[in-house]
mmCIF file of C-alpha atoms and ligand atoms in Angstrom:
data_model
loop_
_atom_site.group_PDB
_atom_site.id
_atom_site.type_symbol
_atom_site.label_atom_id
_atom_site.label_comp_id
_atom_site.label_asym_id
_atom_site.label_seq_id
_atom_site.Cartn_x
_atom_site.Cartn_y
_atom_site.Cartn_z
ATOM 1 C CA MET Y 538 34.047 15.450 8.793
ATOM 2 C CA ALA Y 539 31.280 13.375 10.353
ATOM 3 C CA LYS Y 540 31.893 11.766 13.709
ATOM 4 C CA ILE Y 541 31.597 8.110 14.546
ATOM 5 C CA ALA Y 542 29.478 7.224 17.558
ATOM 6 C CA LEU Y 543 30.754 4.019 19.128
ATOM 7 C CA GLY Y 544 28.173 2.315 21.320
ATOM 8 C CA VAL Y 545 29.706 -0.062 23.839
ATOM 9 C CA THR Y 546 27.592 -2.588 25.738
ATOM 10 C CA SER Y 547 28.388 -5.121 28.418
ATOM 11 C CA SER Y 548 29.703 -8.204 26.684
ATOM 12 C CA VAL Y 549 32.952 -9.696 27.962
ATOM 13 C CA SER Y 550 34.561 -8.910 24.607
ATOM 14 C CA ILE Y 551 34.199 -5.230 25.552
ATOM 15 C CA TYR Y 552 37.985 -4.790 25.609
ATOM 16 C CA LYS Y 553 38.074 -5.347 21.849
ATOM 17 C CA ALA Y 554 36.051 -2.146 21.420
ATOM 18 C CA CYS Y 555 39.291 -0.291 22.216
ATOM 19 C CA GLU Y 556 40.872 -1.702 19.076
ATOM 20 C CA VAL Y 557 37.857 -0.722 17.024
ATOM 21 C CA LEU Y 558 38.053 2.784 18.449
ATOM 22 C CA ARG Y 559 41.743 2.935 17.493
ATOM 23 C CA GLY Y 560 40.972 1.694 13.972
ATOM 24 C CA PHE Y 561 38.418 4.454 13.384
ATOM 25 C CA GLN Y 562 40.818 7.037 14.771
ATOM 26 C CA LYS Y 563 43.622 5.840 12.492
ATOM 27 C CA ALA Y 564 41.297 6.444 9.552
ATOM 28 C CA GLY Y 565 41.024 10.041 10.736
ATOM 29 C CA TYR Y 566 37.651 9.969 12.451
ATOM 30 C CA GLU Y 567 36.708 11.572 15.731
ATOM 31 C CA VAL Y 568 34.959 8.999 17.883
ATOM 32 C CA GLN Y 569 32.379 9.663 20.593
ATOM 33 C CA VAL Y 570 31.969 6.665 22.884
ATOM 34 C CA LEU Y 571 28.534 5.899 24.332
ATOM 35 C CA MET Y 572 28.409 3.234 27.033
ATOM 36 C CA THR Y 573 25.521 1.495 28.713
ATOM 37 C CA ARG Y 574 25.531 1.505 32.514
ATOM 38 C CA ASN Y 575 26.412 -2.179 32.649
ATOM 39 C CA ALA Y 576 29.291 -1.659 30.242
ATOM 40 C CA ALA Y 577 30.570 1.097 32.517
ATOM 41 C CA ARG Y 578 30.595 -1.423 35.379
ATOM 42 C CA LEU Y 579 32.597 -3.916 33.348
ATOM 43 C CA ILE Y 580 35.268 -1.500 32.226
ATOM 44 C CA SER Y 581 35.910 2.060 33.369
ATOM 45 C CA PRO Y 582 34.669 4.760 30.978
ATOM 46 C CA LEU Y 583 37.938 6.466 31.839
ATOM 47 C CA LEU Y 584 39.767 4.039 29.553
ATOM 48 C CA PHE Y 585 37.579 5.006 26.617
ATOM 49 C CA SER Y 586 37.763 8.728 27.358
ATOM 50 C CA SER Y 587 41.562 8.485 27.547
ATOM 51 C CA LEU Y 588 41.669 6.728 24.189
ATOM 52 C CA SER Y 589 39.114 8.928 22.467
ATOM 53 C CA GLY Y 590 40.062 12.225 24.082
ATOM 54 C CA ARG Y 591 36.350 12.853 24.712
ATOM 55 C CA LYS Y 592 34.182 12.351 27.743
ATOM 56 C CA VAL Y 593 32.254 9.107 27.450
ATOM 57 C CA ILE Y 594 28.465 9.458 27.592
ATOM 58 C CA VAL Y 595 26.645 6.979 29.810
ATOM 59 C CA GLU Y 596 23.675 8.809 31.327
ATOM 60 C CA LEU Y 597 20.739 10.245 29.424
ATOM 61 C CA PHE Y 598 20.221 12.847 32.116
ATOM 62 C CA ALA Y 599 23.420 14.318 33.492
ATOM 63 C CA ASP Y 600 24.250 17.798 34.713
ATOM 64 C CA ASP Y 601 27.502 17.961 32.856
ATOM 65 C CA HIS Y 602 26.275 17.399 29.296
ATOM 66 C CA PRO Y 603 27.519 20.310 27.286
ATOM 67 C CA TRP Y 604 24.394 20.133 25.089
ATOM 68 C CA SER Y 605 20.792 20.782 25.920
ATOM 69 C CA VAL Y 606 19.371 17.724 24.173
ATOM 70 C CA ALA Y 607 22.562 15.744 23.821
ATOM 71 C CA HIS Y 608 21.329 12.736 21.891
ATOM 72 C CA VAL Y 609 19.730 14.898 19.209
ATOM 73 C CA ALA Y 610 22.685 17.271 18.917
ATOM 74 C CA LEU Y 611 25.149 14.411 18.630
ATOM 75 C CA ALA Y 612 22.917 12.557 16.165
ATOM 76 C CA ARG Y 613 23.207 15.474 13.743
ATOM 77 C CA GLU Y 614 27.002 15.239 13.676
ATOM 78 C CA THR Y 615 27.153 11.451 13.431
ATOM 79 C CA GLY Y 616 28.063 9.719 10.179
ATOM 80 C CA LEU Y 617 28.025 6.206 11.607
ATOM 81 C CA LEU Y 618 26.747 4.511 14.730
ATOM 82 C CA ALA Y 619 28.723 1.335 15.446
ATOM 83 C CA VAL Y 620 27.726 -0.820 18.411
ATOM 84 C CA VAL Y 621 30.664 -2.964 19.478
ATOM 85 C CA PRO Y 622 30.122 -5.299 21.219
ATOM 86 C CA ALA Y 623 26.330 -5.517 21.104
ATOM 87 C CA THR Y 624 24.461 -7.608 23.669
ATOM 88 C CA ALA Y 625 21.165 -9.417 23.053
ATOM 89 C CA ASN Y 626 19.583 -6.743 25.239
ATOM 90 C CA ILE Y 627 20.621 -3.737 23.145
ATOM 91 C CA ILE Y 628 19.650 -5.572 19.932
ATOM 92 C CA ALA Y 629 16.214 -6.268 21.424
ATOM 93 C CA LYS Y 630 15.822 -2.653 22.527
ATOM 94 C CA PHE Y 631 16.777 -1.330 19.079
ATOM 95 C CA ALA Y 632 14.357 -3.763 17.420
ATOM 96 C CA ARG Y 633 11.485 -2.682 19.674
ATOM 97 C CA GLY Y 634 12.300 1.010 19.885
ATOM 98 C CA ILE Y 635 12.796 1.025 23.647
ATOM 99 C CA ALA Y 636 14.660 4.161 24.620
ATOM 100 C CA ASP Y 637 15.567 3.939 28.294
ATOM 101 C CA ASP Y 638 19.199 5.012 28.318
ATOM 102 C CA PHE Y 639 21.489 7.179 26.235
ATOM 103 C CA LEU Y 640 22.534 4.587 23.636
ATOM 104 C CA SER Y 641 19.047 3.200 22.953
ATOM 105 C CA THR Y 642 17.601 6.718 22.770
ATOM 106 C CA PHE Y 643 20.407 7.778 20.466
ATOM 107 C CA TYR Y 644 19.653 4.880 18.101
ATOM 108 C CA LEU Y 645 16.175 6.319 17.518
ATOM 109 C CA ALA Y 646 17.511 9.809 16.952
ATOM 110 C CA VAL Y 647 20.366 9.003 14.577
ATOM 111 C CA GLU Y 648 19.813 9.001 10.823
ATOM 112 C CA SER Y 649 23.232 7.662 9.850
ATOM 113 C CA PRO Y 650 24.013 4.053 8.897
ATOM 114 C CA VAL Y 651 24.102 1.703 11.883
ATOM 115 C CA LEU Y 652 26.528 -1.212 12.242
ATOM 116 C CA ILE Y 653 26.022 -3.790 14.974
ATOM 117 C CA ALA Y 654 28.651 -6.312 16.051
ATOM 118 C CA PRO Y 655 26.919 -8.831 18.343
ATOM 119 C CA ALA Y 656 28.833 -10.787 20.974
ATOM 120 C CA MET Y 657 27.145 -13.173 23.338
ATOM 121 C CA ASN Y 658 26.706 -16.770 24.366
ATOM 122 C CA ALA Y 659 25.753 -19.046 21.431
ATOM 123 C CA ALA Y 660 22.372 -20.012 22.887
ATOM 124 C CA MET Y 661 21.482 -16.365 23.385
ATOM 125 C CA PHE Y 662 22.511 -15.464 19.846
ATOM 126 C CA LEU Y 663 20.671 -18.411 18.319
ATOM 127 C CA HIS Y 664 17.553 -17.868 20.452
ATOM 128 C CA PRO Y 665 14.608 -17.403 18.084
ATOM 129 C CA ARG Y 666 13.788 -14.050 19.714
ATOM 130 C CA THR Y 667 17.306 -12.687 19.158
ATOM 131 C CA GLN Y 668 17.345 -14.040 15.605
ATOM 132 C CA ALA Y 669 13.964 -12.412 14.924
ATOM 133 C CA ASN Y 670 15.277 -9.101 16.285
ATOM 134 C CA VAL Y 671 18.359 -9.334 14.053
ATOM 135 C CA ARG Y 672 16.187 -10.114 11.008
ATOM 136 C CA GLU Y 673 13.904 -7.200 11.736
ATOM 137 C CA LEU Y 674 16.739 -4.724 12.204
ATOM 138 C CA ARG Y 675 18.414 -5.981 9.039
ATOM 139 C CA ALA Y 676 15.207 -5.511 7.089
ATOM 140 C CA ARG Y 677 15.011 -1.979 8.368
ATOM 141 C CA GLY Y 678 18.499 -1.260 7.083
ATOM 142 C CA VAL Y 679 20.842 -1.998 9.986
ATOM 143 C CA GLU Y 680 24.116 -3.726 9.044
ATOM 144 C CA PHE Y 681 25.523 -6.590 11.090
ATOM 145 C CA ALA Y 682 29.130 -7.663 11.495
ATOM 146 C CA GLU Y 683 28.280 -11.333 11.932
ATOM 147 C CA PRO Y 684 29.699 -12.973 15.040
ATOM 148 C CA GLY Y 685 32.074 -15.834 14.379
ATOM 149 C CA ARG Y 686 32.434 -19.286 15.916
ATOM 150 C CA GLY Y 687 34.964 -19.896 18.598
ATOM 151 C CA TYR Y 688 35.694 -20.154 22.269
ATOM 152 C CA LEU Y 689 33.212 -17.996 24.185
ATOM 153 C CA ALA Y 690 33.651 -16.311 27.547
ATOM 154 C CA CYS Y 691 31.132 -18.677 29.130
ATOM 155 C CA GLY Y 692 33.421 -21.593 28.301
ATOM 156 C CA ASP Y 693 31.278 -22.848 25.422
ATOM 157 C CA GLU Y 694 32.392 -23.305 21.852
ATOM 158 C CA GLY Y 695 29.971 -21.849 19.345
ATOM 159 C CA VAL Y 696 28.700 -18.879 17.405
ATOM 160 C CA GLY Y 697 28.591 -15.578 19.235
ATOM 161 C CA ARG Y 698 32.207 -14.471 19.233
ATOM 162 C CA LEU Y 699 32.668 -10.815 18.317
ATOM 163 C CA ALA Y 700 33.742 -10.318 14.689
ATOM 164 C CA GLU Y 701 37.403 -9.384 14.296
ATOM 165 C CA PRO Y 702 38.023 -5.702 15.149
ATOM 166 C CA GLU Y 703 39.744 -5.078 11.775
ATOM 167 C CA GLU Y 704 36.708 -6.462 9.973
ATOM 168 C CA ILE Y 705 34.352 -4.275 12.019
ATOM 169 C CA VAL Y 706 36.443 -1.196 11.265
ATOM 170 C CA ALA Y 707 36.580 -2.049 7.536
ATOM 171 C CA ARG Y 708 32.802 -2.553 7.417
ATOM 172 C CA GLY Y 709 32.209 0.722 9.258
ATOM 173 C CA LEU Y 710 34.521 2.683 6.969
ATOM 174 C CA ASP Y 711 32.886 1.129 3.903
ATOM 175 C CA LEU Y 712 29.453 2.209 5.188
ATOM 176 C CA LEU Y 713 30.752 5.735 5.749
ATOM 177 C CA ARG Y 714 32.273 5.873 2.258
ATOM 178 C CA ARG Y 715 29.036 4.861 0.602
ATOM 179 C CA SER Y 716 26.768 6.852 2.852
ATOM 180 C CA GLY Y 717 26.708 10.087 0.873
ATOM 181 C CA SER Y 718 27.183 8.921 -2.699
ATOM 182 C CA LEU Y 719 23.525 9.354 -3.664
ATOM 183 C CA ARG Y 720 22.843 12.430 -1.557
ATOM 184 C CA GLY Y 721 20.495 14.850 -3.301
ATOM 185 C CA ARG Y 722 19.133 12.153 -5.637
ATOM 186 C CA THR Y 723 15.592 10.880 -5.643
ATOM 187 C CA VAL Y 724 15.231 7.192 -6.311
ATOM 188 C CA LEU Y 725 11.943 5.558 -7.234
ATOM 189 C CA VAL Y 726 11.874 1.819 -6.576
ATOM 190 C CA THR Y 727 9.040 -0.584 -7.335
ATOM 191 C CA ALA Y 728 8.962 -3.961 -5.644
ATOM 192 C CA GLY Y 729 6.903 -7.077 -5.159
ATOM 193 C CA PRO Y 730 4.143 -8.609 -7.223
ATOM 194 C CA THR Y 731 0.890 -7.049 -8.324
ATOM 195 C CA ARG Y 732 -2.530 -8.576 -7.757
ATOM 196 C CA GLU Y 733 -5.122 -8.556 -10.497
ATOM 197 C CA SER Y 734 -8.607 -9.142 -9.137
ATOM 198 C CA LEU Y 735 -11.017 -11.674 -10.534
ATOM 199 C CA ASP Y 736 -13.643 -10.860 -7.941
ATOM 200 C CA PRO Y 737 -13.542 -9.475 -4.386
ATOM 201 C CA VAL Y 738 -11.888 -12.633 -3.029
ATOM 202 C CA ARG Y 739 -9.746 -14.003 -5.872
ATOM 203 C CA PHE Y 740 -6.770 -12.630 -7.714
ATOM 204 C CA LEU Y 741 -3.953 -13.447 -10.123
ATOM 205 C CA SER Y 742 -0.430 -12.833 -8.871
ATOM 206 C CA ASN Y 743 3.116 -14.230 -9.002
ATOM 207 C CA ARG Y 744 5.947 -15.523 -6.825
ATOM 208 C CA SER Y 745 7.809 -12.244 -6.340
ATOM 209 C CA SER Y 746 8.770 -11.774 -2.673
ATOM 210 C CA GLY Y 747 9.851 -8.142 -3.057
ATOM 211 C CA LYS Y 748 13.258 -8.880 -1.462
ATOM 212 C CA MET Y 749 15.384 -7.593 -4.358
ATOM 213 C CA GLY Y 750 13.443 -4.343 -4.664
ATOM 214 C CA TYR Y 751 13.482 -3.753 -0.902
ATOM 215 C CA GLU Y 752 17.251 -4.293 -0.852
ATOM 216 C CA MET Y 753 17.665 -1.809 -3.723
ATOM 217 C CA ALA Y 754 15.632 0.728 -1.732
ATOM 218 C CA ARG Y 755 17.571 0.058 1.464
ATOM 219 C CA GLU Y 756 20.940 0.473 -0.218
ATOM 220 C CA ALA Y 757 19.848 3.719 -1.923
ATOM 221 C CA LEU Y 758 18.829 5.036 1.514
ATOM 222 C CA ALA Y 759 22.157 3.946 2.969
ATOM 223 C CA ARG Y 760 23.848 5.991 0.244
ATOM 224 C CA GLY Y 761 21.885 9.076 1.186
ATOM 225 C CA ALA Y 762 19.146 9.142 -1.472
ATOM 226 C CA ARG Y 763 15.528 10.099 -0.941
ATOM 227 C CA VAL Y 764 13.644 6.914 -1.711
ATOM 228 C CA VAL Y 765 10.067 6.429 -2.804
ATOM 229 C CA LEU Y 766 9.155 2.744 -2.604
ATOM 230 C CA VAL Y 767 6.074 1.728 -4.566
ATOM 231 C CA THR Y 768 5.300 -1.731 -3.323
ATOM 232 C CA GLY Y 769 2.884 -4.506 -4.131
ATOM 233 C CA PRO Y 770 1.682 -6.750 -1.296
ATOM 234 C CA VAL Y 771 4.699 -8.421 0.353
ATOM 235 C CA ALA Y 772 5.559 -9.785 3.792
ATOM 236 C CA LEU Y 773 8.582 -7.555 4.440
ATOM 237 C CA PHE Y 774 9.319 -4.616 6.695
ATOM 238 C CA PRO Y 775 9.963 -1.553 4.578
ATOM 239 C CA PRO Y 776 13.361 0.044 5.161
ATOM 240 C CA ALA Y 777 13.217 2.893 7.661
ATOM 241 C CA LYS Y 778 12.999 6.330 6.037
ATOM 242 C CA ALA Y 779 11.610 5.124 2.698
ATOM 243 C CA GLU Y 780 8.457 6.908 1.557
ATOM 244 C CA VAL Y 781 6.210 3.919 1.058
ATOM 245 C CA VAL Y 782 3.330 3.848 -1.413
ATOM 246 C CA ARG Y 783 1.311 0.626 -1.189
ATOM 247 C CA VAL Y 784 -0.471 -0.584 -4.287
ATOM 248 C CA GLU Y 785 -2.222 -3.763 -5.398
ATOM 249 C CA SER Y 786 -2.856 -3.889 -9.122
ATOM 250 C CA ALA Y 787 -0.673 -3.050 -12.123
ATOM 251 C CA ALA Y 788 -3.005 -0.131 -12.831
ATOM 252 C CA GLU Y 789 -2.464 1.255 -9.299
ATOM 253 C CA MET Y 790 1.282 0.759 -9.662
ATOM 254 C CA GLU Y 791 1.207 2.575 -12.994
ATOM 255 C CA ALA Y 792 -0.639 5.544 -11.459
ATOM 256 C CA ALA Y 793 1.766 5.758 -8.499
ATOM 257 C CA VAL Y 794 4.878 5.441 -10.671
ATOM 258 C CA LEU Y 795 3.717 8.026 -13.209
ATOM 259 C CA ARG Y 796 2.936 10.429 -10.354
ATOM 260 C CA GLU Y 797 6.425 10.090 -8.853
ATOM 261 C CA PHE Y 798 8.380 9.783 -12.121
ATOM 262 C CA PRO Y 799 8.933 13.514 -12.883
ATOM 263 C CA ARG Y 800 10.719 14.001 -9.530
ATOM 264 C CA ALA Y 801 12.898 10.882 -9.810
ATOM 265 C CA ASP Y 802 16.535 10.819 -10.904
ATOM 266 C CA ILE Y 803 16.746 7.044 -10.977
ATOM 267 C CA VAL Y 804 13.920 4.545 -11.394
ATOM 268 C CA VAL Y 805 14.421 0.924 -10.398
ATOM 269 C CA MET Y 806 11.562 -1.254 -11.634
ATOM 270 C CA ALA Y 807 12.144 -4.362 -9.572
ATOM 271 C CA ALA Y 808 8.435 -5.156 -9.290
ATOM 272 C CA ALA Y 809 7.112 -8.250 -11.000
ATOM 273 C CA VAL Y 810 4.168 -6.522 -12.620
ATOM 274 C CA ALA Y 811 1.516 -8.971 -13.766
ATOM 275 C CA ASP Y 812 1.562 -9.085 -17.550
ATOM 276 C CA PHE Y 813 -2.166 -9.599 -17.815
ATOM 277 C CA ALA Y 814 -5.304 -8.948 -15.817
ATOM 278 C CA PHE Y 815 -8.815 -10.347 -16.033
ATOM 279 C CA ALA Y 816 -10.815 -8.721 -18.809
ATOM 280 C CA ALA Y 817 -14.015 -8.543 -16.806
ATOM 281 C CA PRO Y 818 -13.426 -8.645 -13.039
ATOM 282 C CA SER Y 819 -16.630 -9.134 -11.110
ATOM 283 C CA GLY Y 820 -17.773 -6.810 -8.344
ATOM 284 C CA ARG Y 821 -19.331 -9.780 -6.570
ATOM 285 C CA LYS Y 822 -17.915 -13.137 -5.619
ATOM 286 C CA ILE Y 823 -18.353 -15.538 -8.516
ATOM 287 C CA LYS Y 824 -20.390 -18.510 -7.285
ATOM 288 C CA LYS Y 825 -19.329 -22.047 -8.077
ATOM 289 C CA PRO Y 826 -22.371 -22.835 -10.207
ATOM 290 C CA GLY Y 827 -21.828 -19.628 -12.194
ATOM 291 C CA LEU Y 828 -18.133 -20.334 -12.946
ATOM 292 C CA PRO Y 829 -17.352 -19.547 -16.578
ATOM 293 C CA GLU Y 830 -15.508 -22.193 -18.596
ATOM 294 C CA SER Y 831 -12.710 -19.827 -19.441
ATOM 295 C CA LEU Y 832 -11.574 -16.465 -18.168
ATOM 296 C CA ALA Y 833 -10.516 -13.815 -20.643
ATOM 297 C CA VAL Y 834 -7.418 -11.774 -19.849
ATOM 298 C CA VAL Y 835 -6.110 -8.488 -21.191
ATOM 299 C CA PRO Y 836 -2.515 -7.206 -21.167
ATOM 300 C CA THR Y 837 -1.605 -4.732 -18.427
ATOM 301 C CA PRO Y 838 0.243 -1.531 -19.305
ATOM 302 C CA ASP Y 839 4.024 -2.022 -19.574
ATOM 303 C CA ILE Y 840 4.972 0.638 -17.056
ATOM 304 C CA LEU Y 841 8.687 0.475 -17.726
ATOM 305 C CA LYS Y 842 8.243 0.796 -21.477
ATOM 306 C CA MET Y 843 6.079 3.852 -20.881
ATOM 307 C CA LEU Y 844 8.803 5.405 -18.731
ATOM 308 C CA GLY Y 845 11.410 4.558 -21.389
ATOM 309 C CA ALA Y 846 9.375 6.449 -23.951
ATOM 310 C CA ARG Y 847 8.989 9.543 -21.812
ATOM 311 C CA LYS Y 848 12.241 9.677 -19.876
ATOM 312 C CA ALA Y 849 13.851 13.072 -19.521
ATOM 313 C CA GLY Y 850 17.276 12.434 -18.063
ATOM 314 C CA GLN Y 851 16.210 9.735 -15.619
ATOM 315 C CA VAL Y 852 18.323 6.610 -15.301
ATOM 316 C CA LEU Y 853 16.003 3.664 -15.902
ATOM 317 C CA VAL Y 854 16.658 0.212 -14.521
ATOM 318 C CA GLY Y 855 14.627 -2.867 -15.382
ATOM 319 C CA PHE Y 856 14.684 -6.421 -14.111
ATOM 320 C CA ALA Y 857 14.286 -9.405 -16.357
ATOM 321 C CA ALA Y 858 13.211 -12.749 -14.994
ATOM 322 C CA GLU Y 859 13.872 -15.372 -17.634
ATOM 323 C CA THR Y 860 13.880 -19.138 -17.816
ATOM 324 C CA GLU Y 861 15.800 -19.363 -21.120
ATOM 325 C CA ASP Y 862 18.134 -17.335 -23.358
ATOM 326 C CA LEU Y 863 18.811 -14.949 -20.490
ATOM 327 C CA ARG Y 864 21.368 -12.761 -22.224
ATOM 328 C CA GLU Y 865 19.572 -12.400 -25.561
ATOM 329 C CA ASN Y 866 16.178 -11.724 -24.014
ATOM 330 C CA ALA Y 867 17.599 -9.189 -21.591
ATOM 331 C CA LEU Y 868 19.549 -7.389 -24.315
ATOM 332 C CA ALA Y 869 16.403 -7.154 -26.408
ATOM 333 C CA LYS Y 870 14.554 -5.654 -23.421
ATOM 334 C CA VAL Y 871 17.189 -2.978 -22.781
ATOM 335 C CA ARG Y 872 16.611 -1.757 -26.329
ATOM 336 C CA ALA Y 873 12.853 -2.263 -26.535
ATOM 337 C CA LYS Y 874 12.236 -0.431 -23.263
ATOM 338 C CA ASN Y 875 14.957 2.220 -23.710
ATOM 339 C CA LEU Y 876 16.685 1.282 -20.445
ATOM 340 C CA ASP Y 877 20.037 2.296 -19.003
ATOM 341 C CA LEU Y 878 20.521 -1.000 -17.233
ATOM 342 C CA ILE Y 879 18.815 -4.340 -16.948
ATOM 343 C CA VAL Y 880 19.371 -6.861 -14.184
ATOM 344 C CA ALA Y 881 18.702 -10.255 -15.684
ATOM 345 C CA ASN Y 882 18.165 -13.343 -13.572
ATOM 346 C CA ASP Y 883 17.516 -16.921 -14.357
ATOM 347 C CA VAL Y 884 14.331 -17.883 -12.504
ATOM 348 C CA SER Y 885 14.434 -21.512 -13.565
ATOM 349 C CA ARG Y 886 16.815 -22.211 -10.661
ATOM 350 C CA GLY Y 887 15.387 -22.642 -7.177
ATOM 351 C CA ASP Y 888 18.407 -21.296 -5.284
ATOM 352 C CA ILE Y 889 18.318 -17.793 -6.773
ATOM 353 C CA GLY Y 890 15.715 -15.368 -8.056
ATOM 354 C CA PHE Y 891 12.090 -15.478 -6.917
ATOM 355 C CA GLU Y 892 11.609 -15.870 -3.147
ATOM 356 C CA ALA Y 893 15.257 -16.867 -2.553
ATOM 357 C CA ASP Y 894 17.619 -14.824 -0.375
ATOM 358 C CA ASP Y 895 20.394 -15.175 -2.928
ATOM 359 C CA ASN Y 896 20.638 -13.988 -6.462
ATOM 360 C CA GLN Y 897 22.984 -14.066 -9.419
ATOM 361 C CA ALA Y 898 22.536 -11.802 -12.368
ATOM 362 C CA LEU Y 899 23.821 -10.370 -15.586
ATOM 363 C CA LEU Y 900 23.959 -6.569 -15.524
ATOM 364 C CA ILE Y 901 23.550 -5.286 -19.070
ATOM 365 C CA ASP Y 902 23.803 -1.602 -19.915
ATOM 366 C CA ALA Y 903 22.481 0.411 -22.848
ATOM 367 C CA ALA Y 904 25.704 -0.107 -24.813
ATOM 368 C CA GLY Y 905 25.267 -3.878 -24.465
ATOM 369 C CA ARG Y 906 28.087 -4.253 -21.931
ATOM 370 C CA VAL Y 907 27.459 -7.378 -19.889
ATOM 371 C CA THR Y 908 28.722 -7.698 -16.301
ATOM 372 C CA PRO Y 909 28.034 -11.134 -14.825
ATOM 373 C CA THR Y 910 27.888 -11.235 -11.025
ATOM 374 C CA ALA Y 911 28.745 -14.099 -8.714
ATOM 375 C CA LYS Y 912 26.010 -15.754 -6.667
ATOM 376 C CA MET Y 913 25.537 -13.596 -3.596
ATOM 377 C CA SER Y 914 22.888 -12.352 -1.192
ATOM 378 C CA LYS Y 915 20.321 -9.916 -2.560
ATOM 379 C CA ARG Y 916 21.774 -7.344 -0.167
ATOM 380 C CA GLU Y 917 25.245 -7.724 -1.667
ATOM 381 C CA LEU Y 918 23.840 -7.732 -5.188
ATOM 382 C CA SER Y 919 22.024 -4.465 -4.490
ATOM 383 C CA ARG Y 920 25.436 -2.932 -3.718
ATOM 384 C CA GLU Y 921 26.913 -4.211 -6.981
ATOM 385 C CA ILE Y 922 23.980 -2.807 -8.925
ATOM 386 C CA TRP Y 923 24.239 0.572 -7.220
ATOM 387 C CA ASN Y 924 27.982 0.665 -7.909
ATOM 388 C CA VAL Y 925 27.267 0.186 -11.625
ATOM 389 C CA LEU Y 926 24.473 2.782 -11.488
ATOM 390 C CA GLU Y 927 26.773 5.295 -9.835
ATOM 391 C CA GLU Y 928 29.261 4.772 -12.680
ATOM 392 C CA ILE Y 929 26.467 5.509 -15.142
ATOM 393 C CA LEU Y 930 25.609 8.676 -13.184
ATOM 394 C CA VAL Y 931 29.278 9.772 -13.223
ATOM 395 C CA ARG Y 932 29.555 9.181 -16.987
ATOM 396 C CA ARG Y 933 26.486 11.388 -17.462
ATOM 397 C CA SER Y 934 27.716 14.351 -15.457
HETATM 398 O O1 C5P V 1845 9.039 -7.677 -20.303
HETATM 399 P P1 C5P V 1845 9.203 -8.073 -18.882
HETATM 400 O O2 C5P V 1845 7.879 -8.144 -18.159
HETATM 401 O O3 C5P V 1845 10.005 -9.288 -18.661
HETATM 402 O O4 C5P V 1845 10.027 -6.872 -18.266
HETATM 403 C C1 C5P V 1845 10.405 -6.872 -16.944
HETATM 404 C C2 C5P V 1845 10.639 -5.463 -16.501
HETATM 405 O O5 C5P V 1845 9.565 -4.626 -16.917
HETATM 406 C C3 C5P V 1845 10.689 -5.355 -14.998
HETATM 407 O O6 C5P V 1845 11.592 -4.327 -14.652
HETATM 408 C C4 C5P V 1845 9.250 -4.976 -14.634
HETATM 409 O O7 C5P V 1845 9.198 -4.252 -13.434
HETATM 410 C C5 C5P V 1845 8.819 -4.147 -15.815
HETATM 411 N N1 C5P V 1845 7.421 -4.284 -16.163
HETATM 412 C C6 C5P V 1845 6.587 -3.204 -16.154
HETATM 413 N N2 C5P V 1845 5.272 -3.306 -16.501
HETATM 414 C C7 C5P V 1845 4.764 -4.510 -16.856
HETATM 415 C C8 C5P V 1845 5.594 -5.634 -16.898
HETATM 416 C C9 C5P V 1845 6.910 -5.495 -16.534
HETATM 417 O O8 C5P V 1845 7.039 -2.120 -15.832
HETATM 418 N N3 C5P V 1845 3.496 -4.592 -17.171
#
């Protein structure tokens, strides 16, 4: 069974890490504690080695490491890295890739899911730099056990209090449970809009932010899949470990998807592919005096429909963005495109769908079964969708 690496940094709530350690042990996991030097000043590593039954690692270079390259050797055996409590400093180091002690070096070496439970003064947590670091790590696939509001060690009331140990343990165990469920599978995800050129400076595009597709890719990675992410131009960090193929136009997306399709087990077409392109794009910038009165457009290839026609065992997932008759239109698309699942969202609402962080959808499978979801973050929705997809995979095998 995989080990849990528990990173402990120097927040006053450090004593609660003992409870988290106990929780993981109760679930049957062996826990290796990694402390920063400051944490080891705040509380003796001896306490953690007594609880864990293993020598705590603090130093990157120590004579008594039983391994030659300890952080790499341990990384191979680790199923989860949980950092409890996490200071602003360790979050900043992880976000920037600074590796100047054992824990920060280990973060770069480990391929397992990472869960961070921040605990610090409210001003430090809400500082734009810390918030930016959290956002960046999240985008790259790190999970956060959000700090709560409450009485803080500094005497202030505010956000920054370590999440409850039971919640941290539950989140960690959930990550471990999901972490291998797509192992051995190759997932092809498309995301973002496409751009159809009119001339070298102008293009036709749409409001897709790419968030839903990126979350689908991130969750597939968290579940152990190999992920190829074919992405249109978006302003997002790609999840770590995804094989990223950047494209612009629908034609480029088509070429990339068709190239990857034979090796894919599951294809998630979350991209908002432009439905039409300019009939006669110009190689030179069109000058104002030469502007035509109208611009002719031609339909782009329906990539998903093409895949539906040639699928050989792949599970095909489409997205439907509708402003009316959501259910009927989505059902028709499942059939017309020979899909295994469609995720239908209502884009007439501003609080969900395009550009928003939240989403709410109807999941409709090939048999016409409709599962409505609650309104939730795109990250949570990606989990729901993958749960349904895993059921489809189980039914197939
Ligand atoms: O028919 P509609 O464009 O609404 O279908 C949406 C689904 O089809 C999405 O999954 C989208 O990625 C995919 N699609 C495509 N090629 C297009 C248009 C849409 O693969 N040209």
